[in-house]
Short mmCIF file of C-alpha atoms in Angstrom, two decimals:
data_model
loop_
_atom_site.label_atom_id
_atom_site.label_comp_id
_atom_site.label_asym_id
_atom_site.label_seq_id
_atom_site.Cartn_x
_atom_site.Cartn_y
_atom_site.Cartn_z
CA MET A 1 -5.36 11.81 -1.25
CA ASN A 2 -4.62 8.52 0.46
CA LEU A 3 -1.37 7.03 1.71
CA VAL A 4 -0.03 3.71 2.91
CA LEU A 5 3.17 4.37 4.87
CA PHE A 6 5.54 1.51 5.62
CA GLY A 7 8.52 1.61 7.93
CA PRO A 8 10.26 -0.81 10.29
CA PRO A 9 10.39 -0.25 14.05
CA GLY A 10 12.64 2.73 14.71
CA SER A 11 12.13 4.26 11.26
CA GLY A 12 10.18 7.23 12.62
CA LYS A 13 6.98 6.16 10.88
CA GLY A 14 4.81 7.27 13.80
CA THR A 15 6.26 10.78 13.81
CA GLN A 16 6.02 11.06 10.04
CA SER A 17 2.42 9.85 10.11
CA GLU A 18 1.49 12.70 12.45
CA LEU A 19 3.24 15.29 10.28
CA VAL A 20 1.72 13.98 7.04
CA CYS A 21 -1.78 13.82 8.48
CA GLU A 22 -1.50 17.39 9.75
CA LYS A 23 -0.03 18.77 6.52
CA PHE A 24 -2.34 17.01 4.08
CA HIS A 25 -5.43 16.70 6.32
CA LEU A 26 -5.50 12.92 6.25
CA SER A 27 -7.50 10.84 8.69
CA HIS A 28 -5.14 8.49 10.53
CA LEU A 29 -6.50 4.96 10.27
CA SER A 30 -4.61 2.60 12.56
CA THR A 31 -5.80 -1.00 12.47
CA GLY A 32 -4.25 -1.75 15.85
CA GLU A 33 -6.01 1.15 17.54
CA ALA A 34 -9.24 0.38 15.69
CA MET A 35 -9.29 -3.19 16.94
CA ARG A 36 -8.51 -2.08 20.49
CA ALA A 37 -11.33 0.47 20.29
CA ALA A 38 -13.75 -2.17 19.02
CA ILE A 39 -12.80 -4.45 21.91
CA ARG A 40 -13.28 -1.62 24.44
CA ALA A 41 -16.66 -0.73 22.94
CA GLY A 42 -17.82 -4.33 23.19
CA THR A 43 -19.23 -4.38 19.66
CA ASP A 44 -19.96 -7.66 17.92
CA LEU A 45 -16.85 -7.11 15.84
CA GLY A 46 -14.87 -6.27 18.95
CA LYS A 47 -16.02 -9.44 20.69
CA ARG A 48 -14.89 -11.54 17.73
CA VAL A 49 -11.49 -9.86 17.68
CA LYS A 50 -11.13 -10.16 21.46
CA ALA A 51 -11.82 -13.90 21.42
CA ILE A 52 -9.11 -14.44 18.81
CA VAL A 53 -6.58 -12.26 20.58
CA GLU A 54 -7.22 -13.94 23.93
CA ARG A 55 -6.50 -17.30 22.30
CA GLY A 56 -3.15 -15.90 21.23
CA GLU A 57 -4.00 -16.24 17.56
CA LEU A 58 -3.47 -13.80 14.70
CA VAL A 59 -6.57 -11.92 13.60
CA PRO A 60 -7.53 -13.31 10.16
CA ASP A 61 -7.11 -11.10 7.10
CA GLU A 62 -10.82 -10.92 6.40
CA LEU A 63 -11.55 -9.71 9.94
CA VAL A 64 -8.79 -7.08 9.84
CA SER A 65 -10.19 -5.83 6.53
CA GLU A 66 -13.68 -5.78 8.03
CA VAL A 67 -12.36 -3.51 10.79
CA VAL A 68 -10.77 -1.19 8.21
CA ASP A 69 -13.95 -1.10 6.12
CA LYS A 70 -16.03 -0.26 9.19
CA ILE A 71 -13.82 2.74 10.01
CA VAL A 72 -13.96 3.98 6.43
CA VAL A 73 -17.75 3.71 6.50
CA GLU A 74 -17.87 5.77 9.70
CA LYS A 75 -15.48 8.47 8.48
CA ARG A 76 -16.31 8.55 4.77
CA PRO A 77 -19.10 11.17 5.10
CA SER A 78 -16.55 13.70 6.36
CA THR A 79 -13.37 12.73 4.50
CA ASP A 80 -12.02 10.94 1.46
CA SER A 81 -8.38 11.08 2.61
CA PHE A 82 -6.79 8.44 4.81
CA LEU A 83 -3.38 7.39 6.02
CA PHE A 84 -3.48 3.62 6.43
CA ASP A 85 -1.24 2.61 9.33
CA GLY A 86 -0.51 -1.08 9.89
CA TYR A 87 -2.55 -2.07 6.86
CA PRO A 88 -2.16 -3.89 4.55
CA ARG A 89 0.19 -6.44 6.11
CA THR A 90 -0.43 -9.36 3.77
CA VAL A 91 -0.93 -9.72 0.02
CA SER A 92 -4.53 -10.74 0.71
CA GLN A 93 -5.07 -7.47 2.56
CA VAL A 94 -3.62 -5.59 -0.43
CA ALA A 95 -6.48 -6.97 -2.54
CA ASP A 96 -8.96 -6.11 0.22
CA LEU A 97 -7.71 -2.52 0.31
CA ASP A 98 -8.20 -2.30 -3.45
CA ARG A 99 -11.82 -3.33 -3.02
CA ILE A 100 -12.38 -0.96 -0.08
CA CYS A 101 -11.02 2.00 -2.05
CA GLU A 102 -13.09 1.13 -5.11
CA PHE A 103 -16.31 0.57 -3.16
CA HIS A 104 -15.99 3.81 -1.20
CA THR A 105 -14.71 5.81 -4.20
CA LEU A 106 -11.35 6.54 -2.61
CA SER A 107 -8.35 7.37 -4.78
CA SER A 108 -5.67 4.68 -5.03
CA PRO A 109 -3.23 5.33 -2.18
CA ALA A 110 0.36 6.37 -2.60
CA ILE A 111 2.65 3.64 -1.26
CA VAL A 112 5.71 4.97 0.57
CA ASN A 113 8.33 2.84 2.30
CA LEU A 114 10.88 4.34 4.70
CA GLU A 115 14.26 2.68 4.27
CA VAL A 116 16.70 2.84 7.18
CA PRO A 117 19.85 0.69 7.53
CA SER A 118 19.50 -2.00 10.18
CA GLU A 119 22.50 -0.73 12.12
CA ILE A 120 20.86 2.69 12.51
CA LEU A 121 17.54 1.11 13.50
CA MET A 122 19.40 -0.88 16.14
CA LEU A 123 20.94 2.29 17.61
CA ARG A 124 17.66 4.18 17.49
CA LEU A 125 15.81 1.44 19.36
CA THR A 126 18.41 0.23 21.85
CA GLY A 127 19.42 3.82 22.60
CA ARG A 128 15.92 5.03 23.47
CA ARG A 129 15.37 6.41 26.96
CA LEU A 130 12.05 7.63 28.34
CA CYS A 131 11.55 10.07 31.20
CA SER A 132 9.50 8.33 33.87
CA GLU A 133 7.94 11.67 34.87
CA CYS A 134 7.16 13.81 31.79
CA ARG A 135 7.53 11.01 29.20
CA ARG A 136 9.98 12.92 26.98
CA THR A 137 12.04 10.59 24.81
CA TYR A 138 15.82 10.74 24.38
CA ASN A 139 18.40 8.67 22.56
CA VAL A 140 21.81 8.09 24.09
CA TYR A 141 23.39 8.00 20.62
CA PHE A 142 21.53 10.70 18.69
CA ASP A 143 19.76 12.92 21.25
CA PRO A 144 21.30 12.36 24.69
CA PRO A 145 20.25 14.26 27.83
CA LYS A 146 22.66 16.84 29.20
CA GLN A 147 23.13 14.71 32.31
CA THR A 148 23.28 10.94 31.92
CA GLY A 149 20.07 9.27 33.10
CA VAL A 150 18.31 12.56 33.95
CA CYS A 151 15.63 14.41 31.98
CA ASP A 152 16.59 17.90 30.81
CA LEU A 153 13.07 19.23 31.36
CA CYS A 154 11.82 17.88 34.68
CA HIS A 155 14.97 16.16 36.01
CA GLY A 156 13.09 12.90 36.32
CA PRO A 157 14.92 9.59 35.95
CA LEU A 158 15.21 8.10 32.47
CA MET A 159 14.28 4.49 31.88
CA LYS A 160 14.80 1.96 29.11
CA ARG A 161 11.95 -0.07 27.68
CA VAL A 162 12.25 -3.75 28.54
CA ASP A 163 11.89 -4.72 24.86
CA ASP A 164 14.66 -2.40 23.66
CA THR A 165 17.38 -4.99 24.11
CA PRO A 166 19.58 -5.91 21.12
CA GLU A 167 18.16 -9.43 21.00
CA THR A 168 14.53 -8.32 21.08
CA VAL A 169 15.11 -5.50 18.60
CA LYS A 170 16.81 -7.86 16.16
CA GLU A 171 13.87 -10.26 16.36
CA ARG A 172 11.34 -7.46 15.82
CA LEU A 173 13.19 -6.22 12.76
CA GLU A 174 13.41 -9.72 11.30
CA VAL A 175 9.69 -10.34 11.85
CA TYR A 176 8.84 -7.00 10.24
CA GLU A 177 10.94 -7.76 7.18
CA GLN A 178 9.43 -11.22 6.78
CA GLN A 179 5.88 -9.88 7.08
CA THR A 180 6.22 -6.84 4.83
CA LYS A 181 8.51 -8.15 2.08
CA PRO A 182 5.69 -9.90 0.12
CA VAL A 183 3.47 -6.80 0.42
CA LEU A 184 6.22 -4.44 -0.76
CA HIS A 185 7.02 -6.86 -3.56
CA GLU A 186 3.38 -6.81 -4.67
CA TYR A 187 3.31 -3.01 -4.80
CA ASP A 188 6.70 -2.93 -6.50
CA ASN A 189 5.37 -5.24 -9.22
CA ARG A 190 2.55 -2.76 -9.74
CA HIS A 191 5.13 0.04 -10.10
CA VAL A 192 3.47 2.10 -7.37
CA LEU A 193 6.03 1.66 -4.56
CA SER A 194 8.19 4.62 -3.59
CA ASN A 195 11.19 3.75 -1.43
CA ILE A 196 12.66 6.79 0.30
CA ASP A 197 15.66 7.40 2.53
CA GLY A 198 14.42 7.39 6.13
CA THR A 199 17.67 8.71 7.59
CA GLY A 200 18.39 12.32 8.46
CA THR A 201 16.35 14.80 10.45
CA THR A 202 12.60 14.49 10.93
CA GLN A 203 12.07 17.46 8.62
CA GLU A 204 14.36 16.06 5.92
CA VAL A 205 12.44 12.78 5.84
CA PHE A 206 9.12 14.61 5.85
CA GLU A 207 10.21 16.70 2.84
CA ARG A 208 10.98 13.50 0.93
CA ILE A 209 7.50 12.16 1.67
CA ARG A 210 5.93 15.51 0.78
CA ALA A 211 7.74 15.50 -2.57
CA ILE A 212 6.40 12.03 -3.40
CA LEU A 213 2.84 13.06 -2.56
CA ALA A 214 3.20 16.28 -4.56
CA GLU A 215 4.19 14.22 -7.60
CA GLN A 216 1.23 11.89 -7.32
CA TYR A 217 -1.55 14.29 -6.32
#
């Protein structure tokens, strides 16, 4: 079983990725973390990625796909089940993922997209508060602390991320939509895209994803 999970910032994609990987024994393949790891390790691939990042440029599709392929090569002896996180992000990368799956005899991934209304995403992101001591996360709209500005667990002060302002959040959501729309359109044209309601409790959303995977595998 393989899965590509899409979701805008604030959709809960990170939490759902953890739950899905645990339930279905998928190996979490994050392109962002993979590139950071390659840079830290100082590999030839990492040096190429680092040079591009330091110039403030976007990492080319072929290099991103090379990173993904390298991880699959490393993990393939022990698993044939991956959750692709942050990949593919362009139509070119969609074709690259097709080739990677075919070459490494991986099943075609399920494509699941979490849909959450923009007004809810805005509240989820601008309402986030993080305990500066124990790092527990709250939301002033959906999961507020008992005492304003104070963590329930350790009584540490709560802080707001600098990029969780309405202006910044709006820009992030717009960039995400612009980047992912062509990719989702490509998968929709193939009739393999499953759009699911990303609102509700964590467990409710997980059950919707689980149902999609149960249908396809």
